[in-house]
Short mmCIF file of C-alpha atoms and ligand atoms in Angstrom, two decimals:
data_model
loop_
_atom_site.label_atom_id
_atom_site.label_comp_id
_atom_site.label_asym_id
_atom_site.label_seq_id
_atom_site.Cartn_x
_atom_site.Cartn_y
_atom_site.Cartn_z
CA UNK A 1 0.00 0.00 0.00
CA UNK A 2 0.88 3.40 -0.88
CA UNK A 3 1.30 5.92 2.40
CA UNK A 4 3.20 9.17 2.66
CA UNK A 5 2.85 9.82 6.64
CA UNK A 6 2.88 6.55 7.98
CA UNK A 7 4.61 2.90 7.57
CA UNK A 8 2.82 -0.78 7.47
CA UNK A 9 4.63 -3.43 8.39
CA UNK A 10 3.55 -7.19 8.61
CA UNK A 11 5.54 -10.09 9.99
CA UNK A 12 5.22 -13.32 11.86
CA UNK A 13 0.80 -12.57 12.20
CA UNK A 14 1.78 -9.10 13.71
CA UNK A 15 1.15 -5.76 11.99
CA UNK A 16 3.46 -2.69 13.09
CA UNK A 17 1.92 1.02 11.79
CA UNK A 18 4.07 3.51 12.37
CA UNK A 19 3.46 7.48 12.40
CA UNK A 20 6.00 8.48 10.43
CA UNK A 21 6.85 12.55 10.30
CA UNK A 22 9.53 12.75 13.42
CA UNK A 23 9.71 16.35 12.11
CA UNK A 24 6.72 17.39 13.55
CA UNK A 25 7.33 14.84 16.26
CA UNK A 26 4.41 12.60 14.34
CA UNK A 27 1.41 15.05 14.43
CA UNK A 28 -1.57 13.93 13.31
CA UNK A 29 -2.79 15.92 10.09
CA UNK A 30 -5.76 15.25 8.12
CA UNK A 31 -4.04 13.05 5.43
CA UNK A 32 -2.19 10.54 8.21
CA UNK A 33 -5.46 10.66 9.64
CA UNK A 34 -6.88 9.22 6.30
CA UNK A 35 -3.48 6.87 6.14
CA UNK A 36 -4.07 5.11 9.64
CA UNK A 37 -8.10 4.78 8.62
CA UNK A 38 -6.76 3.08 4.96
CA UNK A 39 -4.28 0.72 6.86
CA UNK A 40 -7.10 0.24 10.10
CA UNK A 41 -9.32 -1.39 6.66
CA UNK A 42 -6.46 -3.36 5.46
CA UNK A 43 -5.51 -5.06 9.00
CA UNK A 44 -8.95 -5.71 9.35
CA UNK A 45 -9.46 -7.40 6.73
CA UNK A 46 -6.45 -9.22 6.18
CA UNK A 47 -7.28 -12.49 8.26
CA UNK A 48 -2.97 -13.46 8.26
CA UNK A 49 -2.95 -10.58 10.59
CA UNK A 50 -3.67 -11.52 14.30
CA UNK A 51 -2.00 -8.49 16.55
CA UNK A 52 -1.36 -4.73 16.02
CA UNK A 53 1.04 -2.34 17.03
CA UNK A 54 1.08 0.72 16.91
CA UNK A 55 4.14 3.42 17.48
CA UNK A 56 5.78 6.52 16.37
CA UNK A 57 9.08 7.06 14.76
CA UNK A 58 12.06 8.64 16.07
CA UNK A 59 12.83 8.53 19.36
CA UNK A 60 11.15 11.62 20.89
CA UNK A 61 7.86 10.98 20.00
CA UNK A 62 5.22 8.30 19.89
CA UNK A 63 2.10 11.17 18.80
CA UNK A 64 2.82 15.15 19.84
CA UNK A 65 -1.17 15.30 18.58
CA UNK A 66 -3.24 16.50 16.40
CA UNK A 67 -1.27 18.73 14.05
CA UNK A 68 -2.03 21.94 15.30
CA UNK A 69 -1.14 23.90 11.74
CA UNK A 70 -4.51 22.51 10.80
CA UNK A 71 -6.45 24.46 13.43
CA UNK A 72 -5.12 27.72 12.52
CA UNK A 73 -8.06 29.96 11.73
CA UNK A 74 -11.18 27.30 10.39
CA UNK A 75 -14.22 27.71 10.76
CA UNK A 76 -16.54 25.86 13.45
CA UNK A 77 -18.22 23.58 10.77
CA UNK A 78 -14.60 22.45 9.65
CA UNK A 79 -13.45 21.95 13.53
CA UNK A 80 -16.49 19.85 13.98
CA UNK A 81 -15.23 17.31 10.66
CA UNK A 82 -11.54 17.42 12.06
CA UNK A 83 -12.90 16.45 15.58
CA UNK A 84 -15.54 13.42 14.14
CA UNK A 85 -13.14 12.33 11.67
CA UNK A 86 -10.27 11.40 14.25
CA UNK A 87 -12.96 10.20 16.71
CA UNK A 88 -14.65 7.94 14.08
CA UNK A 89 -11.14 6.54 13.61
CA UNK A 90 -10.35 5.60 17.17
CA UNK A 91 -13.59 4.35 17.48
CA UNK A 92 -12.70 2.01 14.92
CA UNK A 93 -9.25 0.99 16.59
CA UNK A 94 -10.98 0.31 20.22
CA UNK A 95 -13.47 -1.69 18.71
CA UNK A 96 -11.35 -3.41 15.80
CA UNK A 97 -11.90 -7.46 16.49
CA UNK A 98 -7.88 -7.89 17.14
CA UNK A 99 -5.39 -7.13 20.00
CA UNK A 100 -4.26 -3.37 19.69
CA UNK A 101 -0.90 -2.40 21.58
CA UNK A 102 0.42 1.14 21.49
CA UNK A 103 4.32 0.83 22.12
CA UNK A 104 4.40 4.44 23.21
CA UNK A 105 8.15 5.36 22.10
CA UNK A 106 8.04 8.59 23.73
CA UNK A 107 5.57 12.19 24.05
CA UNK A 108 2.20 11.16 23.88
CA UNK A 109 0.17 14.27 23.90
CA UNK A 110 -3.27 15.55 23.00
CA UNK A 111 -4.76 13.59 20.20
CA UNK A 112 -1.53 10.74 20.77
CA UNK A 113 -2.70 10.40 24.39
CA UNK A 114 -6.18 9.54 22.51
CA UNK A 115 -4.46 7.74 20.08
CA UNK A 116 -2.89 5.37 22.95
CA UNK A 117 -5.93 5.33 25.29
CA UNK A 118 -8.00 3.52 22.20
CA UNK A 119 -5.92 0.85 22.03
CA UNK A 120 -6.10 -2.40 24.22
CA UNK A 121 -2.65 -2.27 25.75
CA UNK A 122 -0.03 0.88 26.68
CA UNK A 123 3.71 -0.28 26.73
CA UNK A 124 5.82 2.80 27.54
CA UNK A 125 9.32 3.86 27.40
CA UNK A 126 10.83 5.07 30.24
CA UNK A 127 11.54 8.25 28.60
CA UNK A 128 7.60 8.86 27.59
CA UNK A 129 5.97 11.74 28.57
CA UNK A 130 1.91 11.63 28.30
CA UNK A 131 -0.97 14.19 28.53
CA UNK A 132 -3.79 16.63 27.42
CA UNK A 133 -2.54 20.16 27.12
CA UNK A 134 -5.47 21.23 24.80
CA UNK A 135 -6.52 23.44 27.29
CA UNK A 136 -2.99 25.70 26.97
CA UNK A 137 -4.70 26.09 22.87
CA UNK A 138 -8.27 27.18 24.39
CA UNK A 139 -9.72 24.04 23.32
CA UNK A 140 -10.86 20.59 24.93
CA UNK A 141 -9.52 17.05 23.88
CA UNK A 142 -11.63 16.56 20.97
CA UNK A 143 -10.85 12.32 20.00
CA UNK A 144 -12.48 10.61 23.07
CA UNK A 145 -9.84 12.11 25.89
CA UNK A 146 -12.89 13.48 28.26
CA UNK A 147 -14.51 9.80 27.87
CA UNK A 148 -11.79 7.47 27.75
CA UNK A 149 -8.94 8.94 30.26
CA UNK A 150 -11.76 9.58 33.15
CA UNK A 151 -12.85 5.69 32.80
CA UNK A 152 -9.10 4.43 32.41
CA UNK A 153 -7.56 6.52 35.51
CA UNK A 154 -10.79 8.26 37.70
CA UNK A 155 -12.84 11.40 36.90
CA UNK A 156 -10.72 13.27 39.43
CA UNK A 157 -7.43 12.38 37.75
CA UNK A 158 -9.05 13.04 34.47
CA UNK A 159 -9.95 16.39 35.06
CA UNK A 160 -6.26 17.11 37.18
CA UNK A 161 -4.22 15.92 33.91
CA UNK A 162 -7.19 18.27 31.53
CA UNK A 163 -8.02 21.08 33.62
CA UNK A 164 -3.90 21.92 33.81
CA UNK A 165 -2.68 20.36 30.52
CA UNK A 166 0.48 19.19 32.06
CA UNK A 167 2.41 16.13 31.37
CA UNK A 168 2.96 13.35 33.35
CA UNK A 169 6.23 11.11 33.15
CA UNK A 170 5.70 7.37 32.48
CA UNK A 171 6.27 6.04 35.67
CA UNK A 172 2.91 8.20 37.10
CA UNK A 173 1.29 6.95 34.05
CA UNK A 174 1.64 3.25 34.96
CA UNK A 175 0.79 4.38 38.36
CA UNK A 176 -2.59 6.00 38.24
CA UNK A 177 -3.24 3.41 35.54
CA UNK A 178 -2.64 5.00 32.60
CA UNK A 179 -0.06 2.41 30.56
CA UNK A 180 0.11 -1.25 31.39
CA UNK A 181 4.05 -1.44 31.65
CA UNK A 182 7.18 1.08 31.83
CA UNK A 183 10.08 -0.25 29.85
CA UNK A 184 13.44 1.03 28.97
CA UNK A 185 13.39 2.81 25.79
CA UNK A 186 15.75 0.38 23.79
CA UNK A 187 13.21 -2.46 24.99
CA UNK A 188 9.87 -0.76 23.89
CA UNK A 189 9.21 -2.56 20.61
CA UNK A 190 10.70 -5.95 21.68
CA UNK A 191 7.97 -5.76 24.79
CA UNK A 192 5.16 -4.74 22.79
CA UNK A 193 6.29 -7.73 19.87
CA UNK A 194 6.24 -10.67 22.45
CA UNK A 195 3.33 -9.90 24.00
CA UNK A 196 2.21 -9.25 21.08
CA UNK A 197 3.27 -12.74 19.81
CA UNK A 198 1.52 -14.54 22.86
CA UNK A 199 -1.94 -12.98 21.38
CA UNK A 200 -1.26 -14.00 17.98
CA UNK A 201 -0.97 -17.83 18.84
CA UNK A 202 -4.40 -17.54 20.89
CA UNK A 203 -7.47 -18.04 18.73
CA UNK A 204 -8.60 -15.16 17.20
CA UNK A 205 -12.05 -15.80 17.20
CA UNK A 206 -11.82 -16.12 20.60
CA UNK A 207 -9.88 -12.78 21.48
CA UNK A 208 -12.30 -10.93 19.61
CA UNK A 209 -15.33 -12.30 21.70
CA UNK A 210 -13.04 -11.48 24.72
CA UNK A 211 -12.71 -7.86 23.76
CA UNK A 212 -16.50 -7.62 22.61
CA UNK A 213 -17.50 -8.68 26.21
CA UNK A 214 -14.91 -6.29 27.74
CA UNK A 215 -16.04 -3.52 25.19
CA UNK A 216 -19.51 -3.28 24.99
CA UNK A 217 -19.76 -4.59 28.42
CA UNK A 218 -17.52 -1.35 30.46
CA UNK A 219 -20.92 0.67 28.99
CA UNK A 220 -23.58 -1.62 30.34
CA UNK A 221 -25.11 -1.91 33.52
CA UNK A 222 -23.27 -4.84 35.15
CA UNK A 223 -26.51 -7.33 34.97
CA UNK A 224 -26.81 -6.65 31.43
CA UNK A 225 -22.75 -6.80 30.98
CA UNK A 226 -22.54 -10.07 32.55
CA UNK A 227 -25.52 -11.65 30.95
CA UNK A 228 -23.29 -10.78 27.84
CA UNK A 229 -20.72 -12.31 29.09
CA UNK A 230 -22.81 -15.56 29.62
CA UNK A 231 -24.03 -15.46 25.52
CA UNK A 232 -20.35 -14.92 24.69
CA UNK A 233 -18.75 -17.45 26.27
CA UNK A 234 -21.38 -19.97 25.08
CA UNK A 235 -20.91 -18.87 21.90
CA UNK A 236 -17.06 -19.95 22.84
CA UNK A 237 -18.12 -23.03 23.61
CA UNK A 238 -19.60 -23.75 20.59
CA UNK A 239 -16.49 -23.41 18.76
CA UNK A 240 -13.80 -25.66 16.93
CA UNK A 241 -10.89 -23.60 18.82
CA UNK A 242 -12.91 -24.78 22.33
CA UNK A 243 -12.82 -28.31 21.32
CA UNK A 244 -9.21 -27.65 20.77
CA UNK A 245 -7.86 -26.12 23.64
CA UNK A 246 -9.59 -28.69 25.82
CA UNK A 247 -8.56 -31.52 23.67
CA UNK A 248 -4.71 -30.21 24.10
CA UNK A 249 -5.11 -29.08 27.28
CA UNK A 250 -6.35 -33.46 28.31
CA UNK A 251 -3.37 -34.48 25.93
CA UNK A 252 -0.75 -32.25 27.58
CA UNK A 253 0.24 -30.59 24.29
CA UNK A 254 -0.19 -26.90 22.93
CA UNK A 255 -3.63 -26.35 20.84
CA UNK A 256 -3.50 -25.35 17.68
CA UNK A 257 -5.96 -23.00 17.24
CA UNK A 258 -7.82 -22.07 13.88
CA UNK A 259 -10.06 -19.18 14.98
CA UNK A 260 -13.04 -21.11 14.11
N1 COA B 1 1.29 20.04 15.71
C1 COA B 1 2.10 20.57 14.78
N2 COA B 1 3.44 20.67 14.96
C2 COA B 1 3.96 20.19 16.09
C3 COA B 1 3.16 19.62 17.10
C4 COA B 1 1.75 19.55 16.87
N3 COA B 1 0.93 19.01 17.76
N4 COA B 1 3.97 19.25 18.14
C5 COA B 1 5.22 19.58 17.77
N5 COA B 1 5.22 20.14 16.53
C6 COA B 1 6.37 20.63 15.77
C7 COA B 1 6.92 21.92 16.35
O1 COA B 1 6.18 23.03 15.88
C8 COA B 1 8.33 21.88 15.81
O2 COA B 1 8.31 22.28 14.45
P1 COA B 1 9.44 23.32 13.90
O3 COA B 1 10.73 22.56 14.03
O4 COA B 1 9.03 23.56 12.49
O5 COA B 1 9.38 24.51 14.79
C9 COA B 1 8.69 20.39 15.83
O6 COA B 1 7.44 19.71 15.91
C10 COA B 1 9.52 20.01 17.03
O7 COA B 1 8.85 20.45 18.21
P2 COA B 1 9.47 21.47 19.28
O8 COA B 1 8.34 22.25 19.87
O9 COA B 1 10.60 22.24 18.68
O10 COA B 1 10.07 20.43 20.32
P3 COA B 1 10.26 20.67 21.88
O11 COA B 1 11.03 19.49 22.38
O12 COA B 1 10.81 22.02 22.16
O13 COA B 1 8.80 20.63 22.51
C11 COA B 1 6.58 19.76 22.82
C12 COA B 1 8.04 19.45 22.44
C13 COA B 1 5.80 18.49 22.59
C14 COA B 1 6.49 20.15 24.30
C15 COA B 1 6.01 20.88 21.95
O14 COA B 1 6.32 20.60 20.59
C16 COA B 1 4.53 21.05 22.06
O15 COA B 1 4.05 21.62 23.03
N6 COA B 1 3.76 20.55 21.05
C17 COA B 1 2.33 20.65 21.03
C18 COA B 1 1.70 19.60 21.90
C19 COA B 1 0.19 19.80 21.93
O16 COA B 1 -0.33 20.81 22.36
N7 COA B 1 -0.54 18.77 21.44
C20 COA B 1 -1.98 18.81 21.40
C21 COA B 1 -2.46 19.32 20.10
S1 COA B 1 -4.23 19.49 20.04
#
């Protein structure tokens, strides 16, 4: 595929997308924007592919956020585009039916803090830097950041990290629950590949239903979320990869799992 602002790599089941203008330290403009959605369709639908990753290049910056040469004087119609298009786009990443990791190589700020918060898993350098300083450009986080960083770290954390726009150093991060692991830098993408690796030899199918029933289910009430979680799993059970794993798991041997 043909990209400009970005890089798709696939080995070994595992897709790496990489932001790719370390110029700008990897801000998001409207045409990357269109490049992630066109390789978010590809990965989707490319069934060899069982795990994503997703980075930035360089080494200062995973996403420095949306690129703010883009805001510069439009017009409230426009702002309201820039701000669905990018949400319509993480949307797609939460909710896309394989593992997401964000190996978070360094500044993750504004719509890059989005960026990371819609994927499944956070692996940090220990050089990262993350936050929402929208509010030092007299605007809001506009790609999910009011939604997704109060249910990931606490409304009052939330609104601490948006109300003052500062960063936070990767270490706090993992603390308040922000990224799953800190990592020296050199060891970033090897983390995010192995565990990366261990979801690609699970079934498929099977991950997906797991991150349907975590999905939808964080927005239900908990009845309704569990009695989800009770059609999902039978569903599970109804599957070739079930009769697998249980098969290997009697004959002491590891299943081989077909994602059907
Ligand atoms: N949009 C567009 N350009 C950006 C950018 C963004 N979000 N973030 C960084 N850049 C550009 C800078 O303008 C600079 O370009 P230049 O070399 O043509 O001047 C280049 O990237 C390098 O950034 P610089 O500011 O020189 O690096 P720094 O180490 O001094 O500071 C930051 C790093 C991240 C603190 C600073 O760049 C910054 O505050 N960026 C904006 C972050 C932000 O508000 N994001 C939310 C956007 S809604």
């Amino acid at each position: 595929m043909n990209f400009e602002n970005i890089t798709l790599e696939k080995k070994d089941g595992i897709a790496i997308l990489t932001i790719n203008r370390p110029e700008v330290l990897n801000a998001l403009n409207r045409k990357t924007i269109e490049e992630i959605g066109r390789a978010v369709d590809d990965i989707e639908n490319d069934e060899s592919v069982r795990a994503v990753i997703i980075t930035g290049s360089g080494e200062k910056a995973f996403v420095a956020g949306a690129d703010i040469n883009e805001f510069v004087g439009i017009d409230v119609v426009t702002a309201k585009e820039l701000s669905r298009n990018f949400q319509i786009l993480l949307n797609r990443i939460e909710n896309l039916g394989k593992p997401v990791i964000a190996a978070i190589n360094g500044l993750a700020l504004g719509g890059g803090c989005e960026l990371a918060m819609a994927c499944d898993i956070r692996i940090a350098s220990e050089k990262a830097r993350l936050g929402q300083p929208e509010i030092n450009l007299g605007i809001i986080p506009g790609a999910g950041g009011t939604q997704r960083l109060p249910r990931l770290v606490g409304i009052a954390k939330a609104k601490e990290l948006i109300f003052t726009g500062d960063m936070i150093d990767a270490r706090e991060a993992e603390r308040i629950g922000l990224v799953n692991r800190v990592v020296p830098p050199e060891s970033v993408m090897d983390t995010a590949v192995e565990l990366a690796k261990k979801m690609a030899e699970k079934s498929p199918f099977i991950l997906k239903l797991a991150k349907e029933a975590i999905n939808t289910g964080v927005n239900m009430d908990i009845h309704s979320a569990i009695s989800l979680e009770n059609d999902l799993v039978t569903i599970a059970f109804t599957t070739e990869d079930k009769e697998e794993g249980m098969k290997a798991f009697m004959e002491k041997r590891k299943p081989e799992f077909k994602g059907r």
